[in-house]
Amino acid sequence: MGVFTFLHYTPNEGSRILKRMTFVGICLLSEYMLGMLSTVYTLMGPIIIALVGLVSRLLFRLFDIVKPGDLFVILCSAVGASRPVSLSEIPKLSLLFIFGVLLSLIMGYVALKIEGAPKQSLSFNLNLRERVRNDPRAMVDSVSYAITLFFASYINLAIGLDQKSWLIVSAAAILQGNTLLQMYGRNFQRIIATSLGLIVAILLMFIPFTIEARIALIVIVYVIVEYFMPRNYSIGIFFVTNMVMLQTTLTDPSIWPSIAHSRFFGIVIGSLIGAASAFIQYRLFDFYSQTIINERTYSPDNFKEHIDPNHSL
């Protein structure tokens, strides 16, 4: 799963390519570990996923990590929570994840050398207070995002879908759009592309692949995902569905019927929750804007420039 770090490789980032990938890798690892931890304390699941959504959305927006955004952070958290693990297993699984992150960083370094990218800067300037001041809506958007994921996680538990469902991931994916129309478009594309991807993945389950052949197929599909995700969302999601299905059933292919069932319903319900959340959020912003315009809830004095009469140029 750590190789998802490489999906955030973007050549146009110039001197901050490796810094961006390192930051993303740390976020992916942290949320993957929190996802595994949520299986130890089941009732903490909705709270943990809400915190993951709040922090990842806020940081990715403040540091301008737009494509593919924090979706894969939520995906890694969901995969970490997809099966029960003991506390003693978490360090071992985390080391495997770290290996994937390091492999992605090596691949990124080789790619930027081949492409002739500028010298990389690894210095971090957090300064969160200033970033929030420059983009105050980021906090509001992140809180709304976290509430949606908490509600989606609670619904996932309430209707009896297991942790392998993609209800939470689907809700998060819809909210990656920048406009309401774009979110509705993603909603339709995701339902269609993921449904088709599940059908193809189920057909692949009937082919008696060896473990080595499955790993090779996962690598091939990963390369295809890396190419299409920033270029065509529908095709990218189609292959992501196949890739994750192959990864999840790698050690035990017999579990695919329960995974396919829970993920199909999770995708449909999660997409609808995401679309409804987007509509409510935009309507609330619209109402608030109209309130400011109509009722003048701000003080005009705040916008006057105060000049010291004793000050001279």
mmCIF file of C-alpha atoms in Angstrom:
data_model
loop_
_atom_site.group_PDB
_atom_site.id
_atom_site.type_symbol
_atom_site.label_atom_id
_atom_site.label_comp_id
_atom_site.label_asym_id
_atom_site.label_seq_id
_atom_site.Cartn_x
_atom_site.Cartn_y
_atom_site.Cartn_z
ATOM 1 C CA MET A 1 0.000 0.000 0.000
ATOM 2 C CA GLY A 2 2.933 2.328 0.567
ATOM 3 C CA VAL A 3 3.494 2.520 -3.190
ATOM 4 C CA PHE A 4 0.457 4.805 -3.390
ATOM 5 C CA THR A 5 2.977 7.479 -2.450
ATOM 6 C CA PHE A 6 4.228 7.465 -6.041
ATOM 7 C CA LEU A 7 0.764 8.463 -7.296
ATOM 8 C CA HIS A 8 1.563 11.914 -5.860
ATOM 9 C CA TYR A 9 4.614 12.332 -8.103
ATOM 10 C CA THR A 10 4.016 15.419 -10.230
ATOM 11 C CA PRO A 11 6.848 16.783 -12.425
ATOM 12 C CA ASN A 12 5.456 20.340 -12.364
ATOM 13 C CA GLU A 13 6.181 20.617 -8.621
ATOM 14 C CA GLY A 14 9.790 21.567 -9.421
ATOM 15 C CA SER A 15 12.078 21.572 -6.385
ATOM 16 C CA ARG A 16 9.468 20.208 -3.988
ATOM 17 C CA ILE A 17 8.723 16.851 -5.671
ATOM 18 C CA LEU A 18 10.538 14.688 -3.097
ATOM 19 C CA LYS A 19 9.390 16.881 -0.208
ATOM 20 C CA ARG A 20 5.783 16.475 -1.328
ATOM 21 C CA MET A 21 6.156 12.689 -1.691
ATOM 22 C CA THR A 22 7.849 12.384 1.726
ATOM 23 C CA PHE A 23 5.048 14.346 3.370
ATOM 24 C CA VAL A 24 2.415 12.222 1.629
ATOM 25 C CA GLY A 25 4.217 8.998 2.605
ATOM 26 C CA ILE A 26 4.236 10.021 6.283
ATOM 27 C CA CYS A 27 0.507 10.833 6.102
ATOM 28 C CA LEU A 28 -0.332 7.527 4.390
ATOM 29 C CA LEU A 29 1.648 5.534 6.963
ATOM 30 C CA SER A 30 0.102 7.369 9.927
ATOM 31 C CA GLU A 31 -3.453 6.866 8.707
ATOM 32 C CA TYR A 32 -2.793 3.220 7.793
ATOM 33 C CA MET A 33 -1.638 2.592 11.372
ATOM 34 C CA LEU A 34 -4.669 4.420 12.764
ATOM 35 C CA GLY A 35 -6.900 2.284 10.529
ATOM 36 C CA MET A 36 -5.364 -0.887 11.966
ATOM 37 C CA LEU A 37 -5.702 0.528 15.476
ATOM 38 C CA SER A 38 -9.436 1.101 14.913
ATOM 39 C CA THR A 39 -9.910 -2.679 14.519
ATOM 40 C CA VAL A 40 -8.642 -3.185 18.054
ATOM 41 C CA TYR A 41 -11.220 -0.743 19.449
ATOM 42 C CA THR A 42 -14.201 -1.128 17.091
ATOM 43 C CA LEU A 43 -16.355 1.656 18.545
ATOM 44 C CA MET A 44 -13.510 4.114 17.985
ATOM 45 C CA GLY A 45 -13.736 3.555 14.223
ATOM 46 C CA PRO A 46 -16.047 6.507 13.335
ATOM 47 C CA ILE A 47 -14.077 8.880 15.576
ATOM 48 C CA ILE A 48 -10.723 7.794 14.139
ATOM 49 C CA ILE A 49 -11.908 8.091 10.527
ATOM 50 C CA ALA A 50 -13.312 11.560 11.281
ATOM 51 C CA LEU A 51 -9.978 12.681 12.754
ATOM 52 C CA VAL A 52 -8.137 11.188 9.776
ATOM 53 C CA GLY A 53 -10.429 13.090 7.402
ATOM 54 C CA LEU A 54 -10.102 16.366 9.304
ATOM 55 C CA VAL A 55 -6.301 16.341 9.525
ATOM 56 C CA SER A 56 -5.601 14.981 6.033
ATOM 57 C CA ARG A 57 -8.060 17.330 4.296
ATOM 58 C CA LEU A 58 -6.737 20.358 6.175
ATOM 59 C CA LEU A 59 -3.039 19.599 5.610
ATOM 60 C CA PHE A 60 -3.414 18.613 1.959
ATOM 61 C CA ARG A 61 -5.370 21.790 1.226
ATOM 62 C CA LEU A 62 -3.062 24.112 3.174
ATOM 63 C CA PHE A 63 0.029 22.654 1.497
ATOM 64 C CA ASP A 64 -1.632 22.687 -1.943
ATOM 65 C CA ILE A 65 -1.488 18.925 -2.575
ATOM 66 C CA VAL A 66 -4.401 18.916 -4.982
ATOM 67 C CA LYS A 67 -4.141 15.854 -7.226
ATOM 68 C CA PRO A 68 -5.050 13.199 -6.303
ATOM 69 C CA GLY A 69 -5.685 14.911 -2.964
ATOM 70 C CA ASP A 70 -6.215 13.067 0.310
ATOM 71 C CA LEU A 71 -8.306 10.274 -1.236
ATOM 72 C CA PHE A 72 -5.540 7.692 -0.931
ATOM 73 C CA VAL A 73 -5.035 8.659 2.717
ATOM 74 C CA ILE A 74 -8.652 7.655 3.369
ATOM 75 C CA LEU A 75 -8.167 4.551 1.211
ATOM 76 C CA CYS A 76 -5.089 3.453 3.212
ATOM 77 C CA SER A 77 -6.976 4.030 6.458
ATOM 78 C CA ALA A 78 -9.882 1.935 5.155
ATOM 79 C CA VAL A 79 -7.553 -0.877 4.027
ATOM 80 C CA GLY A 80 -5.853 -0.821 7.432
ATOM 81 C CA ALA A 81 -9.266 -1.290 9.032
ATOM 82 C CA SER A 82 -10.377 -3.974 6.563
ATOM 83 C CA ARG A 83 -9.432 -6.916 8.809
ATOM 84 C CA PRO A 84 -8.911 -7.375 12.546
ATOM 85 C CA VAL A 85 -5.272 -7.190 13.655
ATOM 86 C CA SER A 86 -3.651 -7.518 17.051
ATOM 87 C CA LEU A 87 -1.434 -4.852 18.555
ATOM 88 C CA SER A 88 1.593 -7.121 18.030
ATOM 89 C CA GLU A 89 0.927 -7.307 14.263
ATOM 90 C CA ILE A 90 0.808 -3.538 13.717
ATOM 91 C CA PRO A 91 4.633 -2.957 13.796
ATOM 92 C CA LYS A 92 5.245 -5.768 11.261
ATOM 93 C CA LEU A 93 2.572 -4.540 8.847
ATOM 94 C CA SER A 94 3.802 -0.974 9.282
ATOM 95 C CA LEU A 95 7.329 -2.005 8.264
ATOM 96 C CA LEU A 96 5.946 -3.525 5.054
ATOM 97 C CA PHE A 97 4.107 -0.272 4.400
ATOM 98 C CA ILE A 98 7.299 1.745 5.033
ATOM 99 C CA PHE A 99 9.078 -0.437 2.461
ATOM 100 C CA GLY A 100 6.464 0.598 -0.122
ATOM 101 C CA VAL A 101 6.926 4.278 0.775
ATOM 102 C CA LEU A 102 10.733 4.024 0.463
ATOM 103 C CA LEU A 103 10.378 2.219 -2.861
ATOM 104 C CA SER A 104 8.133 5.048 -4.099
ATOM 105 C CA LEU A 105 10.675 7.674 -3.013
ATOM 106 C CA ILE A 106 13.448 5.810 -4.853
ATOM 107 C CA MET A 107 11.268 5.567 -7.967
ATOM 108 C CA GLY A 108 10.467 9.273 -7.658
ATOM 109 C CA TYR A 109 14.154 10.184 -7.336
ATOM 110 C CA VAL A 110 15.041 8.136 -10.423
ATOM 111 C CA ALA A 111 12.142 9.682 -12.368
ATOM 112 C CA LEU A 112 13.086 13.262 -11.501
ATOM 113 C CA LYS A 113 16.723 12.592 -12.477
ATOM 114 C CA ILE A 114 15.595 11.216 -15.832
ATOM 115 C CA GLU A 115 13.304 14.208 -16.403
ATOM 116 C CA GLY A 116 15.983 16.689 -15.338
ATOM 117 C CA ALA A 117 14.042 18.199 -12.438
ATOM 118 C CA PRO A 118 15.710 21.021 -10.443
ATOM 119 C CA LYS A 119 17.621 20.410 -7.202
ATOM 120 C CA GLN A 120 15.254 19.202 -4.510
ATOM 121 C CA SER A 121 14.575 21.100 -1.287
ATOM 122 C CA LEU A 122 13.670 19.023 1.774
ATOM 123 C CA SER A 123 13.182 21.901 4.223
ATOM 124 C CA PHE A 124 9.664 22.149 5.680
ATOM 125 C CA ASN A 125 7.994 25.435 6.560
ATOM 126 C CA LEU A 126 4.829 24.453 8.430
ATOM 127 C CA ASN A 127 3.550 27.840 9.666
ATOM 128 C CA LEU A 128 -0.008 26.474 9.905
ATOM 129 C CA ARG A 129 -1.444 29.612 11.507
ATOM 130 C CA GLU A 130 -0.441 31.801 8.559
ATOM 131 C CA ARG A 131 -1.676 29.238 6.044
ATOM 132 C CA VAL A 132 -5.079 29.022 7.759
ATOM 133 C CA ARG A 133 -5.280 32.825 7.842
ATOM 134 C CA ASN A 134 -4.682 32.929 4.079
ATOM 135 C CA ASP A 135 -7.246 30.199 3.394
ATOM 136 C CA PRO A 136 -9.863 30.329 6.204
ATOM 137 C CA ARG A 137 -12.362 28.250 4.255
ATOM 138 C CA ALA A 138 -9.961 25.287 4.502
ATOM 139 C CA MET A 139 -10.899 24.789 8.153
ATOM 140 C CA VAL A 140 -14.639 24.947 7.444
ATOM 141 C CA ASP A 141 -14.273 22.551 4.511
ATOM 142 C CA SER A 142 -12.189 20.120 6.602
ATOM 143 C CA VAL A 143 -14.687 20.073 9.477
ATOM 144 C CA SER A 144 -17.550 19.427 7.036
ATOM 145 C CA TYR A 145 -15.490 16.661 5.411
ATOM 146 C CA ALA A 146 -14.786 15.054 8.813
ATOM 147 C CA ILE A 147 -18.480 15.158 9.786
ATOM 148 C CA THR A 148 -19.408 13.457 6.507
ATOM 149 C CA LEU A 149 -16.863 10.678 7.033
ATOM 150 C CA PHE A 150 -18.003 10.194 10.643
ATOM 151 C CA PHE A 151 -21.610 9.855 9.445
ATOM 152 C CA ALA A 152 -20.554 7.480 6.626
ATOM 153 C CA SER A 153 -18.559 5.333 9.060
ATOM 154 C CA TYR A 154 -21.500 5.196 11.473
ATOM 155 C CA ILE A 155 -23.898 4.224 8.664
ATOM 156 C CA ASN A 156 -21.426 1.529 7.601
ATOM 157 C CA LEU A 157 -21.651 0.002 11.087
ATOM 158 C CA ALA A 158 -25.396 0.565 11.481
ATOM 159 C CA ILE A 159 -26.464 -1.251 8.294
ATOM 160 C CA GLY A 160 -24.114 -4.162 8.968
ATOM 161 C CA LEU A 161 -21.567 -3.713 6.181
ATOM 162 C CA ASP A 162 -18.125 -4.948 7.190
ATOM 163 C CA GLN A 163 -14.938 -2.897 7.141
ATOM 164 C CA LYS A 164 -14.123 -4.166 3.628
ATOM 165 C CA SER A 165 -16.885 -2.030 2.135
ATOM 166 C CA TRP A 166 -15.974 1.153 0.278
ATOM 167 C CA LEU A 167 -18.736 3.270 1.774
ATOM 168 C CA ILE A 168 -16.328 5.678 3.491
ATOM 169 C CA VAL A 169 -13.886 5.802 0.568
ATOM 170 C CA SER A 170 -16.729 6.479 -1.883
ATOM 171 C CA ALA A 171 -18.078 9.344 0.218
ATOM 172 C CA ALA A 172 -14.568 10.822 0.422
ATOM 173 C CA ALA A 173 -13.990 10.424 -3.324
ATOM 174 C CA ILE A 174 -17.095 12.408 -4.245
ATOM 175 C CA LEU A 175 -15.986 15.324 -2.058
ATOM 176 C CA GLN A 176 -12.660 15.669 -3.910
ATOM 177 C CA GLY A 177 -14.292 17.844 -6.570
ATOM 178 C CA ASN A 178 -13.899 21.634 -6.566
ATOM 179 C CA THR A 179 -17.474 22.516 -7.557
ATOM 180 C CA LEU A 180 -20.900 21.006 -6.893
ATOM 181 C CA LEU A 181 -21.322 20.113 -10.572
ATOM 182 C CA GLN A 182 -17.928 18.426 -10.605
ATOM 183 C CA MET A 183 -18.841 16.435 -7.479
ATOM 184 C CA TYR A 184 -22.081 15.239 -9.069
ATOM 185 C CA GLY A 185 -20.120 14.263 -12.179
ATOM 186 C CA ARG A 186 -17.658 12.307 -10.040
ATOM 187 C CA ASN A 187 -20.592 10.620 -8.290
ATOM 188 C CA PHE A 188 -21.962 9.241 -11.557
ATOM 189 C CA GLN A 189 -18.517 8.338 -12.920
ATOM 190 C CA ARG A 190 -17.487 6.566 -9.719
ATOM 191 C CA ILE A 191 -20.612 4.403 -9.482
ATOM 192 C CA ILE A 192 -20.381 3.319 -13.132
ATOM 193 C CA ALA A 193 -16.589 2.853 -13.242
ATOM 194 C CA THR A 194 -16.404 0.995 -9.924
ATOM 195 C CA SER A 195 -19.320 -1.283 -10.806
ATOM 196 C CA LEU A 196 -17.655 -2.223 -14.093
ATOM 197 C CA GLY A 197 -14.334 -2.631 -12.280
ATOM 198 C CA LEU A 198 -15.940 -5.013 -9.781
ATOM 199 C CA ILE A 199 -17.420 -7.103 -12.596
ATOM 200 C CA VAL A 200 -14.018 -7.452 -14.263
ATOM 201 C CA ALA A 201 -12.348 -8.163 -10.894
ATOM 202 C CA ILE A 202 -14.893 -10.937 -10.176
ATOM 203 C CA LEU A 203 -14.152 -12.491 -13.564
ATOM 204 C CA LEU A 204 -10.440 -12.412 -12.729
ATOM 205 C CA MET A 205 -11.169 -14.292 -9.489
ATOM 206 C CA PHE A 206 -12.283 -17.320 -11.513
ATOM 207 C CA ILE A 207 -8.876 -17.554 -13.215
ATOM 208 C CA PRO A 208 -6.507 -19.790 -11.180
ATOM 209 C CA PHE A 209 -3.538 -17.391 -10.994
ATOM 210 C CA THR A 210 -0.476 -18.298 -8.979
ATOM 211 C CA ILE A 211 0.716 -15.878 -6.285
ATOM 212 C CA GLU A 212 3.542 -14.722 -8.563
ATOM 213 C CA ALA A 213 1.131 -14.120 -11.460
ATOM 214 C CA ARG A 214 -1.201 -12.126 -9.173
ATOM 215 C CA ILE A 215 1.669 -9.942 -7.984
ATOM 216 C CA ALA A 216 2.755 -9.339 -11.589
ATOM 217 C CA LEU A 217 -0.831 -8.435 -12.528
ATOM 218 C CA ILE A 218 -1.073 -6.017 -9.591
ATOM 219 C CA VAL A 219 2.133 -4.284 -10.732
ATOM 220 C CA ILE A 220 0.794 -3.958 -14.306
ATOM 221 C CA VAL A 221 -2.541 -2.563 -13.107
ATOM 222 C CA TYR A 222 -0.690 -0.159 -10.782
ATOM 223 C CA VAL A 223 1.251 1.276 -13.741
ATOM 224 C CA ILE A 224 -2.021 1.734 -15.627
ATOM 225 C CA VAL A 225 -3.556 3.494 -12.607
ATOM 226 C CA GLU A 226 -0.541 5.794 -12.344
ATOM 227 C CA TYR A 227 -1.017 6.817 -15.981
ATOM 228 C CA PHE A 228 -4.805 7.273 -16.069
ATOM 229 C CA MET A 229 -5.645 8.676 -12.611
ATOM 230 C CA PRO A 230 -4.511 12.278 -13.351
ATOM 231 C CA ARG A 231 -5.815 12.110 -16.933
ATOM 232 C CA ASN A 232 -9.179 10.321 -16.838
ATOM 233 C CA TYR A 233 -10.956 9.830 -13.502
ATOM 234 C CA SER A 234 -13.378 7.147 -14.732
ATOM 235 C CA ILE A 235 -10.716 4.903 -16.266
ATOM 236 C CA GLY A 236 -8.440 5.445 -13.261
ATOM 237 C CA ILE A 237 -11.161 4.386 -10.800
ATOM 238 C CA PHE A 238 -11.956 1.351 -12.969
ATOM 239 C CA PHE A 239 -8.386 0.072 -12.635
ATOM 240 C CA VAL A 240 -8.059 1.121 -8.969
ATOM 241 C CA THR A 241 -11.032 -1.137 -8.201
ATOM 242 C CA ASN A 242 -9.321 -4.078 -9.893
ATOM 243 C CA MET A 243 -5.986 -3.357 -8.211
ATOM 244 C CA VAL A 244 -7.368 -3.122 -4.678
ATOM 245 C CA MET A 245 -9.535 -6.212 -5.205
ATOM 246 C CA LEU A 246 -6.471 -8.192 -6.308
ATOM 247 C CA GLN A 247 -4.432 -6.885 -3.377
ATOM 248 C CA THR A 248 -7.127 -7.691 -0.818
ATOM 249 C CA THR A 249 -7.570 -11.268 -2.067
ATOM 250 C CA LEU A 250 -3.871 -11.922 -2.661
ATOM 251 C CA THR A 251 -3.387 -14.314 0.267
ATOM 252 C CA ASP A 252 -6.951 -15.704 0.347
ATOM 253 C CA PRO A 253 -8.794 -15.535 -3.018
ATOM 254 C CA SER A 254 -11.822 -17.378 -1.572
ATOM 255 C CA ILE A 255 -13.045 -14.279 0.299
ATOM 256 C CA TRP A 256 -13.893 -12.352 -2.894
ATOM 257 C CA PRO A 257 -17.716 -12.948 -2.780
ATOM 258 C CA SER A 258 -18.138 -11.180 0.585
ATOM 259 C CA ILE A 259 -15.776 -8.380 -0.488
ATOM 260 C CA ALA A 260 -17.582 -7.832 -3.808
ATOM 261 C CA HIS A 261 -20.993 -7.739 -2.080
ATOM 262 C CA SER A 262 -20.011 -5.275 0.646
ATOM 263 C CA ARG A 263 -18.053 -3.047 -1.728
ATOM 264 C CA PHE A 264 -20.806 -2.746 -4.297
ATOM 265 C CA PHE A 265 -23.378 -1.593 -1.742
ATOM 266 C CA GLY A 266 -20.748 0.525 -0.007
ATOM 267 C CA ILE A 267 -19.928 2.306 -3.267
ATOM 268 C CA VAL A 268 -23.557 3.135 -4.055
ATOM 269 C CA ILE A 269 -24.499 4.263 -0.533
ATOM 270 C CA GLY A 270 -21.214 6.109 0.040
ATOM 271 C CA SER A 271 -21.517 7.974 -3.255
ATOM 272 C CA LEU A 272 -25.031 9.104 -2.366
ATOM 273 C CA ILE A 273 -23.874 10.263 1.085
ATOM 274 C CA GLY A 274 -21.009 12.215 -0.508
ATOM 275 C CA ALA A 275 -23.316 13.850 -3.046
ATOM 276 C CA ALA A 276 -25.858 14.780 -0.350
ATOM 277 C CA SER A 277 -23.088 16.234 1.840
ATOM 278 C CA ALA A 278 -21.761 18.315 -1.067
ATOM 279 C CA PHE A 279 -25.244 19.708 -1.757
ATOM 280 C CA ILE A 280 -25.855 20.589 1.914
ATOM 281 C CA GLN A 281 -22.426 22.205 2.265
ATOM 282 C CA TYR A 282 -22.865 24.397 -0.801
ATOM 283 C CA ARG A 283 -26.382 25.406 0.231
ATOM 284 C CA LEU A 284 -25.125 26.402 3.691
ATOM 285 C CA PHE A 285 -22.362 28.504 2.143
ATOM 286 C CA ASP A 286 -24.949 30.126 -0.103
ATOM 287 C CA PHE A 287 -27.302 30.889 2.806
ATOM 288 C CA TYR A 288 -24.453 32.329 4.860
ATOM 289 C CA SER A 289 -23.329 34.546 1.970
ATOM 290 C CA GLN A 290 -26.871 35.853 1.525
ATOM 291 C CA THR A 291 -27.104 36.562 5.255
ATOM 292 C CA ILE A 292 -23.956 38.681 5.149
ATOM 293 C CA ILE A 293 -25.199 40.593 2.093
ATOM 294 C CA ASN A 294 -28.772 41.130 3.302
ATOM 295 C CA GLU A 295 -28.301 41.715 7.028
ATOM 296 C CA ARG A 296 -24.834 43.273 7.038
ATOM 297 C CA THR A 297 -23.685 41.197 9.994
ATOM 298 C CA TYR A 298 -20.182 42.643 9.703
ATOM 299 C CA SER A 299 -19.115 46.058 10.913
ATOM 300 C CA PRO A 300 -18.137 48.501 8.130
ATOM 301 C CA ASP A 301 -15.602 50.006 10.535
ATOM 302 C CA ASN A 302 -13.523 46.849 10.219
ATOM 303 C CA PHE A 303 -12.872 47.676 6.598
ATOM 304 C CA LYS A 304 -11.790 51.306 7.105
ATOM 305 C CA GLU A 305 -8.146 52.082 6.864
ATOM 306 C CA HIS A 306 -6.989 53.730 10.088
ATOM 307 C CA ILE A 307 -4.295 56.317 9.452
ATOM 308 C CA ASP A 308 -2.317 57.981 12.162
ATOM 309 C CA PRO A 309 -2.706 61.791 11.601
ATOM 310 C CA ASN A 310 0.761 62.378 13.093
ATOM 311 C CA HIS A 311 2.340 60.017 10.629
ATOM 312 C CA SER A 312 4.090 61.622 7.685
ATOM 313 C CA LEU A 313 5.566 60.013 4.613
#
